[in-house]
Short mmCIF file of C-alpha atoms (C1' of nucleotides) in Angstrom, two decimals:
data_model
loop_
_atom_site.label_atom_id
_atom_site.label_comp_id
_atom_site.label_asym_id
_atom_site.label_seq_id
_atom_site.Cartn_x
_atom_site.Cartn_y
_atom_site.Cartn_z
CA MET A 13 51.00 -29.30 60.31
CA ILE A 14 54.37 -29.35 58.65
CA SER A 15 53.16 -30.87 55.46
CA ALA A 16 50.65 -28.09 55.17
CA MET A 17 53.32 -25.47 54.98
CA THR A 18 55.96 -27.03 52.81
CA PRO A 19 54.21 -26.89 49.42
CA THR A 20 54.59 -23.14 49.19
CA GLU A 21 58.32 -23.53 49.65
CA PRO A 22 59.40 -26.11 47.06
CA SER A 23 62.93 -26.36 48.34
CA GLY A 24 63.38 -25.76 52.01
CA PRO A 25 65.98 -23.55 53.59
CA ARG A 26 68.36 -26.49 53.64
CA SER A 27 69.04 -26.54 49.93
CA ALA A 28 72.11 -24.41 50.05
CA LYS A 29 72.82 -24.98 46.40
CA THR A 30 69.90 -23.06 44.98
CA SER A 31 71.01 -19.50 45.36
CA ALA A 32 67.48 -18.18 45.60
CA PRO A 33 67.26 -14.71 47.09
CA ARG A 34 68.07 -15.27 50.72
CA PRO A 35 65.67 -13.87 53.26
CA ALA A 36 67.10 -10.96 55.17
CA THR A 37 66.09 -12.26 58.54
CA HIS A 38 65.02 -15.51 60.09
CA PRO A 39 62.65 -15.24 63.05
CA ILE A 40 63.20 -17.85 65.72
CA VAL A 41 60.89 -18.54 68.59
CA VAL A 42 62.13 -20.66 71.47
CA VAL A 43 59.20 -22.07 73.40
CA ALA A 44 59.65 -22.31 77.15
CA PHE A 45 57.40 -23.15 80.09
CA ASP A 46 57.56 -23.56 83.83
CA ASP A 47 60.20 -26.10 84.83
CA VAL A 48 61.97 -25.75 81.53
CA GLN A 49 65.65 -26.60 81.57
CA LEU A 50 67.48 -23.30 81.39
CA LEU A 51 70.31 -24.71 79.31
CA ASP A 52 67.89 -25.93 76.68
CA VAL A 53 66.85 -22.35 76.17
CA ALA A 54 70.15 -20.59 76.72
CA GLY A 55 72.28 -22.86 74.53
CA PRO A 56 70.41 -22.36 71.27
CA VAL A 57 69.84 -18.67 72.00
CA GLU A 58 73.57 -18.17 72.47
CA VAL A 59 74.31 -20.03 69.27
CA PHE A 60 71.89 -18.05 67.14
CA THR A 61 72.83 -14.67 68.54
CA GLY A 62 76.47 -15.67 68.25
CA ALA A 63 75.84 -16.51 64.61
CA ASN A 64 74.60 -12.97 64.05
CA LEU A 65 77.92 -11.68 65.31
CA ALA A 66 79.89 -14.18 63.28
CA ALA A 67 77.95 -13.39 60.13
CA ARG A 68 78.15 -9.67 60.82
CA ARG A 69 74.49 -9.16 60.23
CA PRO A 70 71.35 -9.57 62.32
CA PHE A 71 70.08 -12.64 60.50
CA TYR A 72 68.36 -14.39 63.38
CA ASP A 73 65.64 -12.61 65.27
CA VAL A 74 65.46 -14.69 68.43
CA ARG A 75 62.72 -14.58 71.02
CA VAL A 76 61.82 -16.76 73.96
CA ALA A 77 58.08 -17.30 74.22
CA ALA A 78 55.91 -18.80 76.93
CA LEU A 79 52.36 -18.67 78.19
CA SER A 80 53.25 -15.97 80.68
CA GLU A 81 55.77 -13.18 80.70
CA THR A 82 57.83 -14.76 83.41
CA ILE A 83 58.56 -18.43 83.86
CA ARG A 84 60.40 -20.42 86.45
CA THR A 85 63.12 -22.68 85.11
CA SER A 86 63.84 -26.04 86.69
CA SER A 87 66.94 -24.63 88.32
CA GLY A 88 64.90 -21.89 89.97
CA LEU A 89 66.12 -19.00 87.86
CA ALA A 90 63.36 -16.86 86.44
CA LEU A 91 63.21 -16.16 82.74
CA GLY A 92 61.45 -13.36 80.92
CA ALA A 93 59.46 -14.32 77.84
CA THR A 94 57.16 -12.99 75.16
CA PRO A 95 53.57 -14.20 75.70
CA LEU A 96 52.82 -16.88 73.14
CA ARG A 97 49.47 -15.37 72.26
CA ARG A 98 51.29 -12.35 70.92
CA VAL A 99 53.55 -14.39 68.66
CA ARG A 100 52.50 -14.38 65.02
CA GLY A 101 53.91 -16.26 62.08
CA PRO A 102 55.44 -16.78 59.69
CA LEU A 103 58.45 -18.10 61.49
CA GLY A 104 61.80 -19.34 60.35
CA THR A 105 62.33 -21.76 63.18
CA LEU A 106 60.14 -22.91 66.03
CA LEU A 107 62.26 -24.53 68.71
CA VAL A 108 60.76 -26.21 71.75
CA ALA A 109 62.96 -26.57 74.80
CA GLY A 110 62.81 -29.47 77.21
CA GLY A 111 62.98 -30.05 80.91
CA PRO A 112 60.98 -31.59 83.71
CA GLY A 113 58.00 -29.47 82.74
CA ALA A 114 57.78 -31.24 79.40
CA SER A 115 57.91 -34.80 80.63
CA ALA A 116 56.05 -34.69 83.91
CA GLY A 117 52.32 -35.26 83.78
CA GLU A 118 49.90 -33.49 81.50
CA LEU A 119 51.05 -30.88 79.07
CA ASP A 120 49.15 -27.64 79.15
CA GLY A 121 46.50 -27.63 76.44
CA GLU A 122 46.89 -23.97 75.69
CA LEU A 123 50.64 -24.38 75.27
CA LEU A 124 50.05 -27.22 72.82
CA ARG A 125 47.59 -25.14 70.84
CA HIS A 126 50.16 -22.39 70.45
CA VAL A 127 52.90 -24.80 69.48
CA ARG A 128 50.65 -26.49 66.93
CA ARG A 129 49.65 -23.15 65.47
CA LEU A 130 53.20 -21.88 65.21
CA ALA A 131 54.55 -25.17 63.91
CA GLY A 132 52.24 -24.82 60.94
CA ARG A 133 53.68 -21.42 60.25
CA ALA A 134 57.34 -22.25 60.62
CA GLU A 135 59.78 -23.25 57.92
CA ARG A 136 61.23 -25.80 60.27
CA VAL A 137 60.50 -27.11 63.73
CA ALA A 138 62.99 -28.27 66.31
CA SER A 139 63.13 -29.56 69.84
CA VAL A 140 65.78 -29.99 72.47
CA CYS A 141 65.77 -32.81 74.98
CA SER A 142 62.28 -33.67 76.22
CA GLY A 143 60.85 -30.86 74.12
CA ALA A 144 60.24 -33.70 71.68
CA LEU A 145 57.36 -34.75 73.92
CA VAL A 146 55.71 -31.41 73.29
CA LEU A 147 56.14 -31.70 69.55
CA ALA A 148 54.87 -35.26 69.63
CA ALA A 149 51.80 -34.21 71.60
CA CYS A 150 51.08 -31.77 68.79
CA GLY A 151 51.36 -34.53 66.21
CA VAL A 152 54.33 -32.88 64.57
CA LEU A 153 56.50 -35.98 64.93
CA ASP A 154 54.01 -38.50 63.60
CA GLY A 155 55.63 -40.77 61.04
CA ARG A 156 58.98 -39.14 61.51
CA ARG A 157 62.29 -40.24 62.92
CA ALA A 158 63.05 -38.35 66.08
CA THR A 159 65.37 -38.43 69.03
CA THR A 160 65.22 -37.10 72.55
CA HIS A 161 66.94 -37.37 75.88
CA TRP A 162 67.72 -41.02 76.54
CA ALA A 163 65.79 -40.96 79.82
CA VAL A 164 62.51 -40.14 78.11
CA ALA A 165 63.00 -42.05 74.86
CA ASP A 166 60.88 -44.95 76.04
CA LEU A 167 58.21 -42.58 77.32
CA LEU A 168 58.11 -40.82 73.98
CA ALA A 169 57.81 -44.10 72.11
CA ALA A 170 55.12 -45.39 74.46
CA ARG A 171 52.98 -42.27 74.38
CA HIS A 172 53.35 -41.74 70.65
CA PRO A 173 53.60 -44.99 68.70
CA ALA A 174 53.56 -43.11 65.41
CA VAL A 175 56.92 -41.55 66.19
CA ARG A 176 59.98 -43.48 65.13
CA VAL A 177 62.14 -42.89 68.16
CA ASP A 178 65.87 -43.39 67.86
CA ALA A 179 67.78 -42.55 71.01
CA ASP A 180 71.21 -42.99 69.49
CA PRO A 181 72.05 -39.89 67.48
CA ILE A 182 72.75 -36.53 69.02
CA TYR A 183 70.20 -35.04 66.70
CA ILE A 184 67.98 -36.07 63.82
CA GLU A 185 66.44 -34.15 60.97
CA ASP A 186 63.43 -35.55 59.18
CA ALA A 187 61.63 -33.47 56.61
CA GLY A 188 62.13 -30.14 58.28
CA VAL A 189 61.67 -31.41 61.80
CA TRP A 190 64.78 -31.49 63.97
CA THR A 191 64.98 -33.20 67.31
CA SER A 192 67.96 -33.48 69.61
CA ALA A 193 69.12 -35.39 72.62
CA GLY A 194 69.69 -34.02 76.09
CA VAL A 195 70.55 -30.45 76.91
CA THR A 196 73.85 -29.72 75.24
CA ALA A 197 72.82 -31.63 72.14
CA GLY A 198 70.57 -28.63 71.55
CA ILE A 199 73.71 -26.64 70.97
CA ASP A 200 74.91 -29.17 68.43
CA LEU A 201 71.56 -29.02 66.71
CA SER A 202 71.56 -25.24 66.68
CA LEU A 203 75.04 -25.21 65.20
CA ALA A 204 73.82 -27.55 62.49
CA LEU A 205 70.96 -25.19 61.69
CA VAL A 206 73.36 -22.28 61.54
CA ALA A 207 75.61 -24.28 59.24
CA SER A 208 72.75 -24.95 56.87
CA ASP A 209 71.59 -21.33 56.92
CA LEU A 210 74.84 -19.44 56.92
CA GLY A 211 77.47 -22.02 56.09
CA ALA A 212 79.86 -24.18 58.04
CA GLY A 213 82.29 -21.33 58.38
CA VAL A 214 79.91 -19.29 60.48
CA ALA A 215 78.93 -22.32 62.54
CA ASN A 216 82.55 -23.13 63.26
CA THR A 217 83.25 -19.59 64.31
CA VAL A 218 80.37 -19.71 66.74
CA ALA A 219 81.51 -23.07 68.07
CA ARG A 220 84.95 -21.74 68.68
CA TRP A 221 83.64 -18.67 70.43
CA LEU A 222 81.58 -20.81 72.71
CA VAL A 223 84.72 -22.83 73.26
CA LEU A 224 82.88 -26.10 73.60
CA ALA A 225 84.44 -26.03 70.21
CA ALA A 226 83.32 -28.91 68.08
CA ARG A 227 83.73 -31.38 70.86
CA ARG A 228 81.37 -33.64 69.07
CA THR A 229 80.95 -34.62 65.51
CA GLY A 230 77.30 -35.51 65.74
CA LEU A 231 78.08 -39.05 64.85
CA GLN A 232 78.70 -40.42 68.29
CA SER A 233 76.03 -42.24 70.15
CA GLN A 234 74.54 -40.51 73.11
CA PHE A 235 76.04 -43.39 74.96
CA SER A 236 78.32 -46.30 74.56
CA PRO A 237 77.77 -48.25 71.36
CA HIS A 238 77.72 -51.36 73.52
CA LEU A 239 74.36 -50.41 74.92
CA VAL A 240 72.49 -52.07 72.13
CA ARG A 241 68.80 -51.44 71.92
CA SER A 242 66.22 -53.18 69.86
CA TRP A 243 62.97 -52.15 68.36
CA PRO A 244 60.95 -53.27 65.36
CA ASP A 245 62.64 -51.78 62.34
CA HIS A 246 66.11 -51.44 63.73
CA ASP A 247 68.99 -52.52 61.57
CA ARG A 248 71.03 -54.91 63.69
CA ASP A 249 73.53 -55.69 60.96
CA LEU A 250 74.37 -52.05 60.52
CA ASP A 251 74.69 -51.52 64.26
CA GLU A 252 77.21 -54.29 64.38
CA LEU A 253 79.04 -52.91 61.42
CA VAL A 254 79.24 -49.46 62.99
CA ALA A 255 80.50 -50.91 66.26
CA TRP A 256 83.15 -52.79 64.36
CA MET A 257 84.12 -49.68 62.43
CA ARG A 258 84.57 -47.72 65.62
CA ALA A 259 87.07 -50.27 66.82
CA HIS A 260 88.89 -50.59 63.51
CA VAL A 261 89.42 -47.12 62.14
CA ARG A 262 92.73 -48.19 60.61
CA HIS A 263 91.13 -50.80 58.39
CA ASP A 264 90.02 -50.24 54.85
CA LEU A 265 86.61 -48.65 55.42
CA SER A 266 85.82 -47.83 51.82
CA VAL A 267 82.33 -48.51 50.53
CA PRO A 268 83.39 -51.62 48.61
CA ALA A 269 85.23 -53.02 51.64
CA LEU A 270 82.30 -52.39 53.96
CA ALA A 271 79.88 -53.89 51.49
CA ARG A 272 81.99 -57.02 51.25
CA ARG A 273 82.15 -57.30 54.99
CA VAL A 274 78.39 -57.43 55.46
CA HIS A 275 77.70 -59.25 52.19
CA LEU A 276 75.70 -56.49 50.59
CA SER A 277 75.99 -54.79 47.25
CA GLU A 278 77.71 -51.43 47.41
CA ARG A 279 74.53 -49.69 46.49
CA GLN A 280 72.56 -51.45 49.17
CA LEU A 281 75.22 -50.87 51.80
CA ALA A 282 75.21 -47.18 51.05
CA ARG A 283 71.44 -47.00 51.26
CA ARG A 284 71.09 -48.91 54.50
CA PHE A 285 74.00 -47.10 56.06
CA LYS A 286 72.40 -43.77 55.43
CA GLN A 287 69.08 -45.09 56.63
CA ALA A 288 70.57 -46.39 59.86
CA THR A 289 72.99 -43.62 60.73
CA GLY A 290 71.73 -40.59 58.86
CA HIS A 291 75.17 -40.18 57.34
CA THR A 292 76.87 -41.40 54.23
CA PRO A 293 79.58 -44.01 54.74
CA ALA A 294 82.46 -41.75 53.78
CA ASP A 295 81.26 -38.92 56.01
CA PHE A 296 80.84 -41.25 58.90
CA VAL A 297 84.22 -42.85 58.43
CA GLU A 298 85.95 -39.52 58.30
CA ALA A 299 84.27 -38.35 61.49
CA LEU A 300 85.13 -41.61 63.20
CA ARG A 301 88.76 -41.25 62.25
CA LEU A 302 88.94 -37.64 63.27
CA ASP A 303 87.40 -38.47 66.64
CA ALA A 304 90.07 -41.10 67.15
CA ALA A 305 92.78 -38.70 66.06
CA ARG A 306 91.55 -35.99 68.37
CA ASP A 307 91.58 -38.35 71.31
CA LEU A 308 95.13 -39.40 70.50
CA LEU A 309 96.26 -35.80 70.23
CA GLU A 310 94.72 -34.96 73.56
CA THR A 311 95.79 -37.99 75.54
CA THR A 312 99.11 -39.09 74.08
CA SER A 313 102.32 -37.47 72.98
CA LEU A 314 102.54 -39.36 69.71
CA ASP A 315 103.79 -37.22 66.87
CA VAL A 316 101.28 -36.09 64.31
CA ALA A 317 102.34 -38.61 61.71
CA SER A 318 101.76 -41.48 64.13
CA VAL A 319 98.42 -40.08 65.18
CA ALA A 320 97.45 -39.87 61.54
CA ARG A 321 98.48 -43.43 60.84
CA ARG A 322 96.80 -44.84 63.92
CA SER A 323 93.54 -43.17 63.15
CA GLY A 324 93.38 -44.40 59.61
CA PHE A 325 94.98 -41.61 57.60
CA PRO A 326 97.91 -43.13 55.73
CA ARG A 327 99.11 -39.70 54.65
CA ARG A 328 99.78 -36.81 56.92
CA GLU A 329 98.66 -34.37 54.30
CA THR A 330 95.19 -35.89 54.05
CA PHE A 331 94.93 -35.99 57.80
CA HIS A 332 95.93 -32.39 58.13
CA ARG A 333 93.41 -31.24 55.59
CA ALA A 334 90.54 -33.24 57.04
CA PHE A 335 91.33 -32.22 60.58
CA ALA A 336 91.49 -28.55 59.78
CA LYS A 337 88.27 -28.69 57.83
CA ARG A 338 86.34 -30.34 60.64
CA PHE A 339 87.83 -28.73 63.71
CA GLY A 340 89.04 -25.42 62.41
CA ALA A 341 92.54 -25.92 63.74
CA THR A 342 95.64 -27.82 62.75
CA PRO A 343 96.44 -31.01 64.66
CA ALA A 344 99.47 -29.45 66.28
CA HIS A 345 97.53 -26.39 67.33
CA HIS A 346 94.76 -28.52 68.73
CA ARG A 347 97.23 -30.36 70.90
CA VAL A 348 98.56 -27.10 72.28
CA SER A 349 95.03 -26.01 73.15
CA PHE A 350 93.56 -29.22 74.45
CA GLY A 351 96.34 -31.72 74.96
CA ALA A 352 97.39 -33.02 78.33
CA ARG A 353 100.27 -31.11 79.89
CA PRO A 354 103.46 -33.12 79.48
CA ALA A 355 104.80 -34.29 82.83
"C1'" DC B 262 98.73 -23.97 44.32
"C1'" DA B 263 96.70 -26.41 40.55
"C1'" DC B 264 95.04 -30.01 37.95
"C1'" DG B 265 93.72 -34.58 36.69
"C1'" DC B 266 92.15 -38.74 38.31
"C1'" DC B 267 89.40 -41.48 41.25
"C1'" DC B 268 86.04 -42.31 44.82
"C1'" DT B 269 81.66 -41.39 46.50
"C1'" DC B 270 76.93 -40.48 46.27
"C1'" DC B 271 72.53 -40.41 44.27
"C1'" DG B 272 68.92 -40.43 40.81
"C1'" DC B 273 67.14 -43.44 37.64
"C1'" DC B 274 65.56 -47.71 35.90
"C1'" DA B 275 65.13 -52.49 35.04
"C1'" DA B 276 64.78 -56.89 37.25
"C1'" DA B 277 63.26 -59.75 40.93
"C1'" DT C 252 50.79 -54.26 41.15
"C1'" DT C 253 53.95 -52.83 44.57
"C1'" DT C 254 58.28 -52.94 46.83
"C1'" DT C 255 63.07 -53.98 47.13
"C1'" DT C 256 67.44 -54.72 44.93
"C1'" DG C 257 71.48 -53.78 42.16
"C1'" DG C 258 73.75 -51.75 38.29
"C1'" DC C 259 74.77 -47.63 35.63
"C1'" DG C 260 76.40 -43.10 34.89
"C1'" DG C 261 77.03 -38.36 35.88
"C1'" DA C 262 78.22 -34.74 39.05
"C1'" DG C 263 80.89 -33.32 42.61
"C1'" DG C 264 84.65 -33.23 45.54
"C1'" DG C 265 88.77 -34.57 47.54
"C1'" DC C 266 93.29 -36.91 47.04
"C1'" DG C 267 97.69 -37.13 45.37
#
DNA sequence: CACGCCCTCCGCCAAA
DNA sequence: TTTTTGGCGGAGGGCG
């Protein structure tokens, strides 16, 4: 499956550093089926086609594919599609949508055959929502970390013990296989793919156009951090640390300070943190603080300096820079756009 | 806006 | 022997 296709491509499309000749186009096939969730299909398609506009070139060649030429989505709207049997590789991205059709009962054998075939010919494979069940049924997720909609996480884990299911993150990437949580998380995932292909600038432009504008950082749990789950190799200590960090963004959250707090060496803290969250400590801390700052901007009338201080940025300058980098707008401008109307 | 310093991250390796 | 740990140092990037 995936491992069979990587050797030819020593460094995947994610290594943005190597300025190897970039491919002119990147074919994307979105796999749909009867009772697919329309948003799972539409969200990523909008993101990728939007990226073409933002990048001012037709980089992504996006198609929706299904067993038949017309499918019925779970909301009742019909969707036109390219027949899967006519889809040939190689592909840039194979993305499987989710929906009731993916989680209810038996998956269509012919659909699985097509997905398996195309997965082996794609640079990377992705799923939205319960589309992870389809990928898992094809064996694509075996041995990998993966996420899915919280409501089917247990089902995924039960049906496919070889998959390391983690229902916390909005999306997960493991060795070229990307999985995402429910519905709109597919948009976050797609934006991440765009960012790795065409740069964060393009991704931010698309996000702004779609106006759901960077609502999420990708670091938040699908749900409250208080809903603690447990499974074999889960890192309780790190969960607790993360929960504490969320509540104490003003504290010293440097690597040495965090390491001291959980009685680990700095090296070990960094390793386990990345293992548990998929993010480096500094990245995570910055996102945490910016989330807090954004909330304060939207829900209070504190001046920017106070917002900065309360969210763990001692200096306004640093805050300003970080905020603009992540959200593509200055704090003041963000408040004008999203803040509560003063009484 | 620029530049130097410092923090962070990660590969590497030796020790446990 | 294999796996995990922790220290080192360089590269990179952001802060001041």
